[in-house]
Amino acid sequence: MKIPLFLSGLLLIFISCGDRPSKETATTTEESPRVKDYLPFSELPLDDLSMFNVETPNWKIVGDVYVDRSKDKVLTSSPGKGILANIPEEDSINGHIFTNLDHGDLEIELDVMMPLKSNSGIYFQGRYEVQLLDSWGDKEPSYADIGGIYQSSNYKEVGGYQGNPPSTNASKSPGLWQHFKILFHAPRFNKEGEKIKNAIFQEVWLNGVLIQENVEVTAPTRSAAFEDEKARGPLMIQGDHGPVALRNIIYKKYEDKKLTLSDMYMTEYESNSDTIAGLDTLKVIGESNVDSVSANMVTGNRVTRILSYKGQMDVPNSGNYLFNVGLNHGGALLLIGNDTVVDLNGKFGLDTPGIGEIMLEKGKIPFAFIYNKNYPWYTGFSITVEGPEMQKIPLHAKNSLSSANKGSDNDILITVEDETITQRGYMMHGEEKRTHCIAVGSPDRINYSYDLSRGAILQVWEGDFLDVTQMWHLRGTNQLAEPKGFSVSFHGDPDFMTLENKDMVWPDSIPSNIKFKPLGYEMRDNGRPVFIHQEEGTSISNSFKSSENGRGLERTIGIKGNKDIWHKIAEGESIKQLEDGTYIVNDESYFIDFSGNSDLVPIIRQSNGKDELLLKLPAGSGNITYNIIW
């Protein structure tokens, strides 16, 4: 249903009869929670080298790559397409590669693979470097480690840029694909060509961890292709320091344009309704001209109110715009022109996306935003927008959602010192809340979580231990414990199962016809727990400790029973055994090192469109040990 939007009387026309907007618009609530909250990226195709300027033969398009983790700077490939690989040749000039596209502000995502002890870099505008390096296992990363912003050519000068290290080492093992997300802002110049603002790396994410934020760079990197600074330039990948592979390169180029709100008038109503309806029947608490929208304009404590904003939306470019409304428990409507773009008319929380996409013409268009504070204990909303050549920006005032956000001063963290710590609680695995979890933190900062109800390891992470703010703050609304640090998730299905044959589908939970008995856990050496359960009469124990070499988790399984049982070691989009005997799981990107179990050989099978690594454990008693490396 389309709602006519006239600034002079929008709300009265809209809901004087108790009507509410239709949900048959480009709006997402609980009915379709999986819609993407961003506009599409452009892809840099890797079918050939036509999108690049390359003058040396070390750069190739290949179909697959492999790293021998025992050999320095060795990258081998197989024919095909989809991967850009730098494979240096001896006694040959090994140069850099440049994209044909020039960019200013740029958001880019890509996967990279680093061989052992290899070195490269991504140079924005061919000038400002995000370092690529095999930094696996480094405890105190520097600006020269992966994800570091490398020092500039003026680093020896007074005030010269000295580089910026990543906040944490989120790198994976050599030979694993690693995911970057980088948001870069080019330097700004006035009409005379004088620089008035330095280049800034707004965000650098590595493997899902924010490792750089708002880093200002005063000059090009020491090894940059260009010594000057300009508004635009090509992306460059360094090719003279060692092999590297890249894939899945997607990007958005941004201009310095913003959608803005103006000529706004706010009315505050007293309300005790869960929905927005009949505003003309409600008592007006106050009204005024405003220059921003914010939940903090609500008057009174522990009250229920409605704020309605009417005004003009100044659209910088014609094209598709995506709006996202977030609520710290409440309701909201966003109307633009004749369309209801976001409909959250009811009671919603931050876990419900309020997403709407709409085609807008350049220029001014009337809008209305209505916020229903229908929980007395909660306040807060956000509105963001993204558009053509326009980066996602907030339309709400600062601190409008602050009451819903956890700040570092308010976070409740469990830290580990000299002894292993265990913590029971709820944890998320994918989109599922697991209710029988235990998290285990070790002094060497290798931590993991385990699902007692399914006998399954859920995830492993390196770094700080656990954020329990959602469990212990106030009433613990979401009741969740969250890992702190760089994590890798596993399949989460039961780790052990009785199968009639090797082709039987693996269940995602314990079937009702399986005799499964959790027996809890025992604390053994150095306070580490050993998890114990029985399945179809077979006793199974699981213990975990940090691997001795590099980042990894060593798992030991004890079996005692009179029948065969199967163990699901891993699941992924692709699992294969490498030349060194380890198994690589591409989906979650980790290795399984099964060496030392010569009498037992895992099998790789395909089931439900995915690869599974399974091991048949024969009847009797014994132990197996393997390492999970990431």
XYZ file of C-alpha atoms in Angstrom:
630
model
C 0.000 0.000 0.000
C 1.411 3.410 -0.974
C 1.090 6.217 1.565
C 0.815 9.784 0.216
C 3.404 11.869 2.042
C 2.625 15.562 2.443
C 4.658 17.454 4.979
C 1.748 19.644 6.019
C -0.344 16.792 7.312
C 1.345 13.484 6.828
C 0.689 11.888 10.187
C -2.929 12.934 10.444
C -3.718 11.617 6.961
C -1.644 8.535 7.550
C -3.084 7.170 10.739
C -6.114 9.135 11.840
C -8.266 6.092 11.159
C -5.938 3.636 12.783
C -4.493 2.368 9.504
C -0.898 1.211 9.297
C 1.378 0.863 6.261
C 1.412 -2.321 4.292
C 4.386 -4.675 4.553
C 4.280 -5.233 0.803
C 7.168 -2.789 0.314
C 10.914 -3.197 0.080
C 11.086 -3.727 3.819
C 12.600 -6.440 5.938
C 11.379 -7.490 9.364
C 11.249 -10.890 11.012
C 9.516 -12.299 7.938
C 12.674 -12.195 5.787
C 15.713 -11.746 8.047
C 18.374 -12.830 5.551
C 18.245 -9.899 3.140
C 21.649 -8.275 2.632
C 22.209 -5.024 4.480
C 24.409 -3.521 1.757
C 24.206 -2.651 -1.923
C 26.021 -4.898 -4.418
C 29.781 -4.654 -4.938
C 31.501 -4.588 -8.325
C 33.713 -7.561 -9.106
C 37.232 -7.417 -10.478
C 37.153 -10.399 -12.881
C 40.099 -12.788 -12.790
C 39.480 -14.669 -16.027
C 42.615 -13.147 -17.553
C 44.974 -10.207 -17.003
C 42.984 -7.772 -19.143
C 41.923 -5.747 -16.070
C 45.548 -5.107 -15.125
C 48.628 -3.271 -16.306
C 51.436 -5.829 -15.971
C 54.884 -5.763 -17.558
C 56.644 -8.766 -15.997
C 55.894 -12.496 -16.313
C 55.629 -13.274 -12.607
C 51.888 -12.494 -12.564
C 49.513 -15.221 -13.759
C 45.837 -16.178 -13.691
C 45.510 -19.710 -12.297
C 42.795 -22.074 -11.069
C 44.268 -23.220 -7.757
C 47.292 -22.651 -5.545
C 49.132 -24.701 -2.953
C 51.637 -23.783 -0.248
C 54.137 -26.212 1.246
C 54.267 -25.067 4.872
C 57.778 -26.460 5.270
C 59.360 -24.411 2.449
C 60.056 -20.671 2.410
C 58.381 -18.536 -0.261
C 57.068 -21.439 -2.366
C 53.725 -21.163 -4.153
C 52.672 -23.715 -6.751
C 49.639 -23.473 -9.003
C 47.422 -25.432 -11.347
C 45.791 -24.176 -14.573
C 42.425 -22.447 -14.603
C 41.038 -19.056 -13.703
C 39.755 -17.147 -10.703
C 43.048 -16.570 -8.855
C 45.691 -13.882 -9.409
C 49.073 -15.321 -8.437
C 52.532 -13.824 -8.162
C 54.954 -16.679 -8.847
C 58.414 -15.119 -9.115
C 60.872 -16.538 -11.584
C 64.585 -16.890 -10.860
C 66.979 -14.716 -12.878
C 64.045 -12.590 -14.001
C 62.664 -9.158 -13.143
C 59.642 -9.613 -10.886
C 57.527 -6.493 -10.973
C 54.361 -5.125 -9.447
C 50.875 -5.285 -10.967
C 48.425 -2.361 -11.310
C 44.686 -2.326 -11.884
C 43.366 -0.470 -14.915
C 40.795 1.265 -12.744
C 41.744 4.414 -10.839
C 40.151 5.087 -7.496
C 39.725 7.725 -4.853
C 37.735 6.549 -1.863
C 37.511 2.778 -2.039
C 35.950 -0.103 -0.121
C 37.434 -3.436 -1.105
C 37.193 -7.057 -0.016
C 39.500 -9.837 -1.151
C 41.123 -13.108 -0.114
C 44.898 -13.501 0.044
C 47.169 -16.509 0.564
C 50.693 -16.096 1.904
C 53.396 -18.767 1.566
C 55.792 -19.369 4.451
C 57.873 -16.236 5.183
C 56.587 -14.432 2.086
C 56.087 -10.685 1.766
C 53.894 -8.442 -0.393
C 51.579 -5.464 -0.061
C 48.373 -3.828 -1.307
C 49.054 -0.214 -2.338
C 46.011 2.043 -2.510
C 46.385 4.565 -5.337
C 49.765 2.862 -5.854
C 50.942 4.866 -2.834
C 49.652 3.765 0.578
C 50.430 0.211 1.654
C 48.567 -2.333 3.725
C 51.216 -4.937 4.436
C 50.913 -8.574 3.383
C 53.262 -10.897 5.272
C 53.359 -14.371 6.724
C 52.918 -13.222 10.336
C 51.536 -16.465 11.725
C 52.324 -16.848 15.411
C 53.824 -13.387 15.978
C 52.881 -12.295 19.480
C 53.592 -8.566 19.107
C 52.881 -7.498 15.506
C 54.468 -4.357 14.070
C 53.603 -2.096 11.143
C 55.545 -4.567 8.959
C 53.221 -7.482 9.802
C 50.109 -8.465 7.894
C 47.454 -5.772 8.129
C 49.978 -3.162 9.235
C 49.968 0.305 7.626
C 53.549 0.581 6.442
C 55.701 3.590 7.323
C 55.862 6.428 4.823
C 58.704 7.869 2.795
C 58.957 10.768 5.280
C 59.399 8.525 8.325
C 62.849 9.999 9.075
C 61.529 13.542 9.136
C 60.233 15.282 12.226
C 56.616 14.227 12.483
C 57.016 11.741 9.643
C 54.641 8.790 9.557
C 56.179 5.814 11.371
C 53.618 3.195 10.404
C 50.849 1.626 12.443
C 50.758 -1.985 13.675
C 47.525 -4.009 13.628
C 45.763 -3.992 16.967
C 46.035 -7.779 17.106
C 47.571 -10.547 15.033
C 44.584 -12.032 13.207
C 46.656 -13.802 10.565
C 46.131 -17.422 9.622
C 48.696 -20.104 8.934
C 50.629 -19.876 5.655
C 48.714 -21.744 2.978
C 45.250 -20.680 4.213
C 43.072 -18.101 2.501
C 42.708 -14.941 4.569
C 39.962 -12.345 4.110
C 40.557 -8.594 4.029
C 37.992 -5.820 4.152
C 39.474 -2.342 3.786
C 37.836 1.099 3.695
C 40.196 3.759 2.357
C 39.742 7.508 1.943
C 41.928 9.337 -0.557
C 43.642 12.618 0.298
C 41.691 15.798 -0.417
C 42.900 18.791 -2.430
C 41.648 22.335 -2.881
C 41.083 24.052 -6.228
C 44.726 25.101 -6.341
C 45.809 21.452 -6.030
C 47.099 21.847 -2.478
C 46.529 18.933 -0.130
C 44.084 19.874 2.612
C 43.499 16.414 4.105
C 45.670 13.312 4.419
C 44.763 9.838 3.210
C 42.985 7.781 5.862
C 42.448 4.079 6.356
C 39.054 4.223 8.041
C 38.907 0.487 8.677
C 41.044 -2.570 8.003
C 39.495 -5.946 8.835
C 41.442 -9.199 8.679
C 39.598 -12.501 9.030
C 36.629 -10.763 10.635
C 38.701 -8.778 13.161
C 38.952 -4.972 13.079
C 42.711 -4.379 13.230
C 43.019 -0.741 12.063
C 40.687 2.202 12.577
C 40.986 5.806 11.389
C 44.715 5.675 10.617
C 45.917 8.877 8.929
C 48.859 8.587 6.516
C 50.862 11.743 5.841
C 52.809 10.610 2.750
C 53.181 7.662 0.352
C 54.766 4.444 1.596
C 58.542 4.094 1.240
C 58.246 1.595 -1.644
C 55.305 3.301 -3.364
C 55.119 3.464 -7.147
C 54.565 7.236 -7.002
C 56.161 9.848 -4.756
C 53.471 12.480 -5.239
C 49.915 12.463 -3.895
C 46.791 12.758 -6.015
C 43.032 12.400 -5.720
C 43.039 9.176 -7.747
C 45.341 6.347 -8.639
C 45.439 2.609 -9.431
C 45.473 -0.242 -6.965
C 48.892 -1.946 -6.917
C 50.004 -5.353 -5.634
C 53.679 -5.670 -4.775
C 55.454 -8.386 -6.738
C 59.176 -8.123 -5.967
C 59.286 -9.378 -2.352
C 57.754 -12.849 -2.607
C 54.880 -14.927 -3.934
C 51.254 -14.200 -3.061
C 47.822 -15.211 -4.366
C 44.589 -13.192 -4.448
C 40.977 -14.051 -5.300
C 37.363 -12.869 -4.848
C 38.217 -9.194 -5.341
C 35.130 -6.998 -5.005
C 34.971 -3.241 -4.537
C 32.959 -0.040 -4.356
C 34.277 3.336 -5.443
C 32.907 6.294 -3.489
C 32.668 10.002 -4.182
C 32.587 12.635 -1.459
C 28.796 12.857 -1.440
C 26.219 12.439 1.306
C 22.461 12.196 1.632
C 21.291 14.760 4.192
C 18.137 15.683 6.103
C 16.862 19.255 6.385
C 13.858 21.432 7.290
C 12.843 19.002 10.029
C 10.015 19.352 12.525
C 9.655 16.989 15.481
C 6.525 16.189 17.490
C 6.618 14.127 20.692
C 3.508 12.208 21.731
C 2.517 10.429 24.905
C 1.682 6.830 23.983
C 1.138 3.427 25.577
C 0.538 1.463 22.367
C 2.817 -1.199 20.892
C 1.989 0.086 17.405
C 1.956 3.444 15.636
C -1.643 4.385 14.918
C -4.028 7.294 15.456
C -1.416 9.916 16.336
C -4.061 12.647 16.060
C -5.727 11.148 19.146
C -2.562 11.225 21.284
C -1.461 13.911 23.695
C 1.305 16.139 22.337
C 4.187 16.508 24.813
C 6.238 18.943 22.757
C 7.134 20.056 19.244
C 9.912 22.077 17.654
C 12.171 22.599 14.660
C 15.210 20.305 14.908
C 18.423 19.781 12.980
C 18.878 16.071 13.758
C 16.990 12.887 14.624
C 17.802 11.199 17.915
C 16.185 8.926 20.476
C 17.629 11.216 23.133
C 14.926 13.767 22.312
C 12.476 11.666 24.329
C 11.576 13.503 27.535
C 11.202 11.722 30.846
C 12.631 8.505 32.282
C 11.104 5.047 31.901
C 8.304 6.424 29.756
C 6.653 5.333 26.525
C 6.638 7.950 23.805
C 6.382 8.456 20.042
C 8.669 10.844 18.184
C 7.631 11.866 14.682
C 9.962 13.718 12.330
C 8.920 15.400 9.077
C 11.333 17.080 6.711
C 13.235 17.065 3.434
C 15.714 14.468 2.246
C 18.454 15.873 -0.019
C 19.463 13.115 -2.464
C 22.925 13.614 -4.069
C 22.587 11.165 -7.008
C 19.772 9.320 -8.730
C 19.824 5.580 -8.090
C 19.059 2.847 -5.582
C 19.379 3.676 -1.889
C 19.368 1.173 0.958
C 18.141 2.255 4.394
C 18.647 0.307 7.605
C 16.816 1.106 10.833
C 18.008 -0.467 14.078
C 16.009 -0.470 17.300
C 17.000 -1.026 20.892
C 13.566 -2.488 21.598
C 10.864 -0.385 20.016
C 9.085 0.354 16.761
C 9.654 2.612 13.758
C 8.423 3.638 10.314
C 10.405 5.337 7.562
C 8.402 6.933 4.745
C 9.967 8.606 1.700
C 7.847 10.318 -0.898
C 4.905 7.999 -1.481
C 6.579 4.846 -0.174
C 6.824 3.090 3.154
C 10.490 2.071 2.978
C 10.965 0.486 6.412
C 8.101 -0.950 8.441
C 8.930 -1.984 12.001
C 5.515 -1.185 13.416
C 5.472 -3.207 16.616
C 8.079 -4.336 19.127
C 11.499 -5.148 17.713
C 15.075 -5.488 18.925
C 18.538 -5.000 17.475
C 18.537 -8.542 16.106
C 15.692 -7.613 13.702
C 16.920 -5.873 10.545
C 14.795 -2.997 9.310
C 16.042 -2.828 5.744
C 14.428 -1.152 2.769
C 15.722 -0.374 -0.722
C 14.224 2.342 -2.911
C 14.973 4.156 -6.167
C 15.343 7.913 -5.576
C 15.830 10.810 -7.967
C 18.458 13.463 -7.344
C 17.071 16.442 -5.469
C 14.801 17.067 -2.500
C 12.009 14.721 -1.467
C 9.764 14.781 1.639
C 10.252 12.115 4.289
C 8.881 11.122 7.676
C 10.434 9.011 10.410
C 8.345 7.807 13.346
C 9.940 6.220 16.416
C 7.823 4.354 18.946
C 9.537 4.017 22.332
C 7.142 1.319 23.492
C 9.431 -0.189 26.138
C 9.841 2.051 29.195
C 13.220 0.496 30.039
C 14.831 0.856 26.597
C 15.703 3.787 24.357
C 17.610 4.001 21.111
C 17.440 3.864 17.335
C 19.752 4.206 14.367
C 19.209 5.012 10.681
C 21.891 4.403 8.070
C 21.826 4.847 4.309
C 23.982 3.771 1.378
C 23.595 4.876 -2.220
C 25.246 5.121 -5.643
C 28.926 6.075 -5.158
C 27.997 6.961 -1.572
C 29.433 5.196 1.440
C 27.076 4.002 4.166
C 26.533 6.859 6.618
C 24.408 7.408 9.732
C 21.429 9.752 9.524
C 20.816 9.676 13.276
C 22.613 11.917 15.731
C 25.583 10.624 17.675
C 24.579 8.658 20.795
C 21.044 8.019 19.502
C 21.766 4.305 19.933
C 24.390 4.639 22.663
C 22.140 3.109 25.299
C 22.052 -0.091 23.259
C 25.742 -0.316 22.515
C 28.318 -1.866 24.756
C 31.250 0.420 25.360
C 34.656 -0.701 26.533
C 34.053 0.897 29.917
C 30.878 -1.104 30.426
C 31.872 -4.460 28.962
C 32.063 -7.359 31.390
C 35.030 -9.496 30.411
C 36.403 -12.731 31.800
C 40.170 -12.776 31.485
C 42.620 -15.628 31.940
C 45.796 -15.303 33.965
C 47.798 -18.281 35.250
C 45.171 -21.030 35.252
C 42.647 -22.470 32.809
C 39.133 -21.028 33.212
C 35.791 -22.597 32.274
C 32.484 -20.755 31.889
C 29.054 -22.246 31.229
C 26.533 -20.276 29.183
C 24.623 -19.729 25.960
C 26.650 -19.120 22.794
C 25.794 -18.519 19.161
C 26.857 -20.985 16.484
C 25.976 -19.505 13.125
C 22.385 -18.360 13.555
C 21.564 -20.900 16.274
C 21.698 -20.205 20.006
C 23.325 -23.151 21.786
C 22.169 -23.513 25.377
C 24.522 -26.146 26.834
C 27.915 -24.652 26.103
C 31.115 -24.381 28.034
C 33.906 -22.013 27.050
C 37.458 -22.864 28.051
C 40.191 -20.229 28.276
C 43.883 -21.031 28.653
C 46.811 -18.921 29.864
C 48.451 -19.176 26.420
C 45.368 -17.453 24.896
C 44.165 -20.443 22.838
C 40.479 -20.786 23.767
C 37.551 -22.905 22.580
C 33.877 -23.643 23.196
C 32.173 -27.028 23.456
C 28.498 -28.072 23.172
C 27.787 -30.600 25.926
C 24.376 -31.524 24.501
C 25.864 -32.784 21.217
C 29.399 -33.673 22.211
C 30.786 -31.182 19.688
C 33.504 -28.554 19.594
C 31.996 -25.321 18.256
C 34.835 -22.880 17.730
C 38.379 -21.995 18.689
C 39.938 -18.566 19.032
C 43.181 -16.877 19.966
C 43.301 -13.785 22.123
C 41.305 -12.543 25.089
C 38.795 -14.960 26.542
C 35.105 -14.089 26.919
C 32.714 -11.141 26.818
C 29.806 -11.920 29.163
C 28.141 -8.503 29.085
C 24.982 -9.926 27.516
C 24.842 -12.568 30.254
C 25.486 -10.457 33.310
C 24.622 -6.834 32.502
C 21.279 -5.810 33.989
C 18.880 -8.668 33.195
C 21.064 -10.349 30.612
C 18.608 -9.780 27.755
C 20.315 -11.947 25.146
C 22.081 -14.162 27.704
C 25.026 -14.753 25.387
C 28.723 -15.224 25.969
C 30.875 -13.985 23.080
C 34.441 -14.991 22.199
C 37.026 -12.202 22.317
C 39.545 -12.565 19.553
C 40.055 -14.139 16.157
C 37.904 -17.297 15.921
C 37.323 -20.246 13.605
C 33.990 -22.106 13.701
C 33.480 -25.833 13.119
C 30.482 -27.782 11.840
C 28.713 -27.939 15.224
C 26.957 -31.242 14.484
C 27.475 -34.150 16.881
C 31.143 -35.121 16.619
C 30.386 -38.834 17.041
C 27.616 -40.995 15.612
C 26.687 -44.622 14.999
C 26.167 -45.039 11.244
C 24.729 -48.050 9.464
C 27.165 -47.387 6.605
C 29.608 -44.696 5.445
C 26.989 -43.164 3.115
C 24.384 -42.460 5.801
C 23.541 -38.756 6.209
C 25.141 -37.215 9.295
C 22.477 -35.703 11.604
C 22.725 -32.123 12.857
C 21.591 -33.138 16.351
C 21.336 -36.311 18.393
C 18.550 -38.489 16.874
C 15.844 -39.682 19.252
C 16.694 -43.339 18.580
C 20.340 -42.893 19.646
C 21.211 -43.605 23.260
C 23.224 -40.517 24.208
C 24.222 -39.747 27.785
C 26.296 -36.656 28.637
C 28.496 -37.298 31.682
C 29.838 -33.786 32.104
C 33.529 -33.175 32.452
C 36.428 -33.850 34.780
C 39.239 -31.435 35.634
C 42.618 -33.025 35.035
C 46.180 -31.801 34.417
C 46.575 -28.054 34.807
C 42.840 -27.604 35.288
C 41.958 -28.588 31.726
C 38.537 -30.251 31.382
C 38.024 -33.692 29.840
C 34.526 -34.035 28.369
C 32.881 -37.427 28.747
C 29.744 -38.956 27.259
C 28.322 -42.324 26.282
C 26.798 -43.114 22.912
C 25.185 -46.468 22.153
C 27.220 -48.007 24.971
C 30.547 -46.564 23.806
C 32.386 -44.294 26.249
C 34.007 -41.255 24.605
C 36.313 -38.698 26.193
C 37.557 -35.469 24.626
C 40.419 -33.270 25.806
C 42.035 -30.246 24.196
C 45.263 -28.308 24.684
C 47.314 -25.811 22.722
C 49.554 -27.236 20.031
C 53.269 -27.112 20.726
C 54.232 -25.468 17.422
C 52.397 -22.402 16.152
C 48.723 -21.583 16.548
C 46.734 -24.781 16.907
C 44.579 -26.929 19.147
C 45.571 -30.495 19.896
C 42.629 -32.843 20.381
C 42.837 -36.238 22.085
C 39.921 -38.672 21.891
C 39.590 -41.743 24.081
C 37.270 -44.571 22.976
C 36.059 -47.648 24.864
C 33.197 -49.759 23.497
C 32.120 -52.943 21.810
C 30.939 -51.506 18.487
C 32.279 -49.253 15.738
C 31.538 -45.545 15.904
C 32.170 -42.741 13.409
C 33.829 -39.384 14.107
C 33.092 -36.302 11.983
C 36.345 -34.365 12.016
C 35.428 -31.511 9.691
C 32.966 -30.157 7.144
C 33.458 -27.592 4.394
C 32.737 -26.507 0.865
C 35.886 -28.377 -0.105
C 38.181 -30.714 1.811
C 41.280 -32.215 0.280
C 44.476 -33.913 1.373
C 47.612 -31.964 0.559
C 50.999 -33.226 -0.501
C 52.334 -33.049 3.061
C 49.509 -35.296 4.283
C 47.452 -32.633 6.070
C 43.824 -31.936 5.182
C 42.712 -28.430 4.274
C 39.146 -27.302 4.957
C 38.476 -24.429 2.586
C 35.161 -23.267 3.960
C 36.379 -22.465 7.455
C 40.003 -22.385 6.278
C 41.926 -24.519 8.702
C 44.181 -27.555 8.538
C 43.746 -30.968 10.120
C 47.098 -32.613 10.838
C 46.288 -36.277 11.373
C 49.877 -37.521 11.424
C 50.784 -40.040 14.132
C 47.693 -42.188 13.591
C 49.091 -44.471 10.908
C 46.608 -47.266 11.571
C 43.586 -44.987 11.044
C 42.852 -43.179 7.778
C 40.022 -40.580 7.439
C 37.813 -40.569 4.360
C 36.486 -37.569 2.442
C 32.900 -37.866 1.281
C 30.294 -35.484 -0.128
C 26.943 -35.101 1.585
C 24.249 -32.457 1.120
C 26.511 -30.464 -1.190
C 29.441 -30.299 1.233
C 32.582 -32.297 1.879
C 32.952 -34.158 5.158
C 36.074 -35.631 6.726
C 35.027 -38.789 8.586
C 36.940 -41.368 10.609
C 35.727 -44.840 11.526
C 36.740 -45.753 15.078
C 36.778 -49.537 15.507
C 35.319 -51.332 18.511
C 37.691 -51.702 21.437
C 39.663 -49.096 23.343
C 42.353 -46.629 22.446
C 43.278 -43.010 21.855
C 43.717 -40.823 18.776
C 45.308 -37.372 18.654
C 45.292 -34.755 15.898
C 45.891 -31.026 15.528
C 43.589 -28.274 14.291
C 45.743 -25.519 12.775
C 44.538 -22.105 11.657
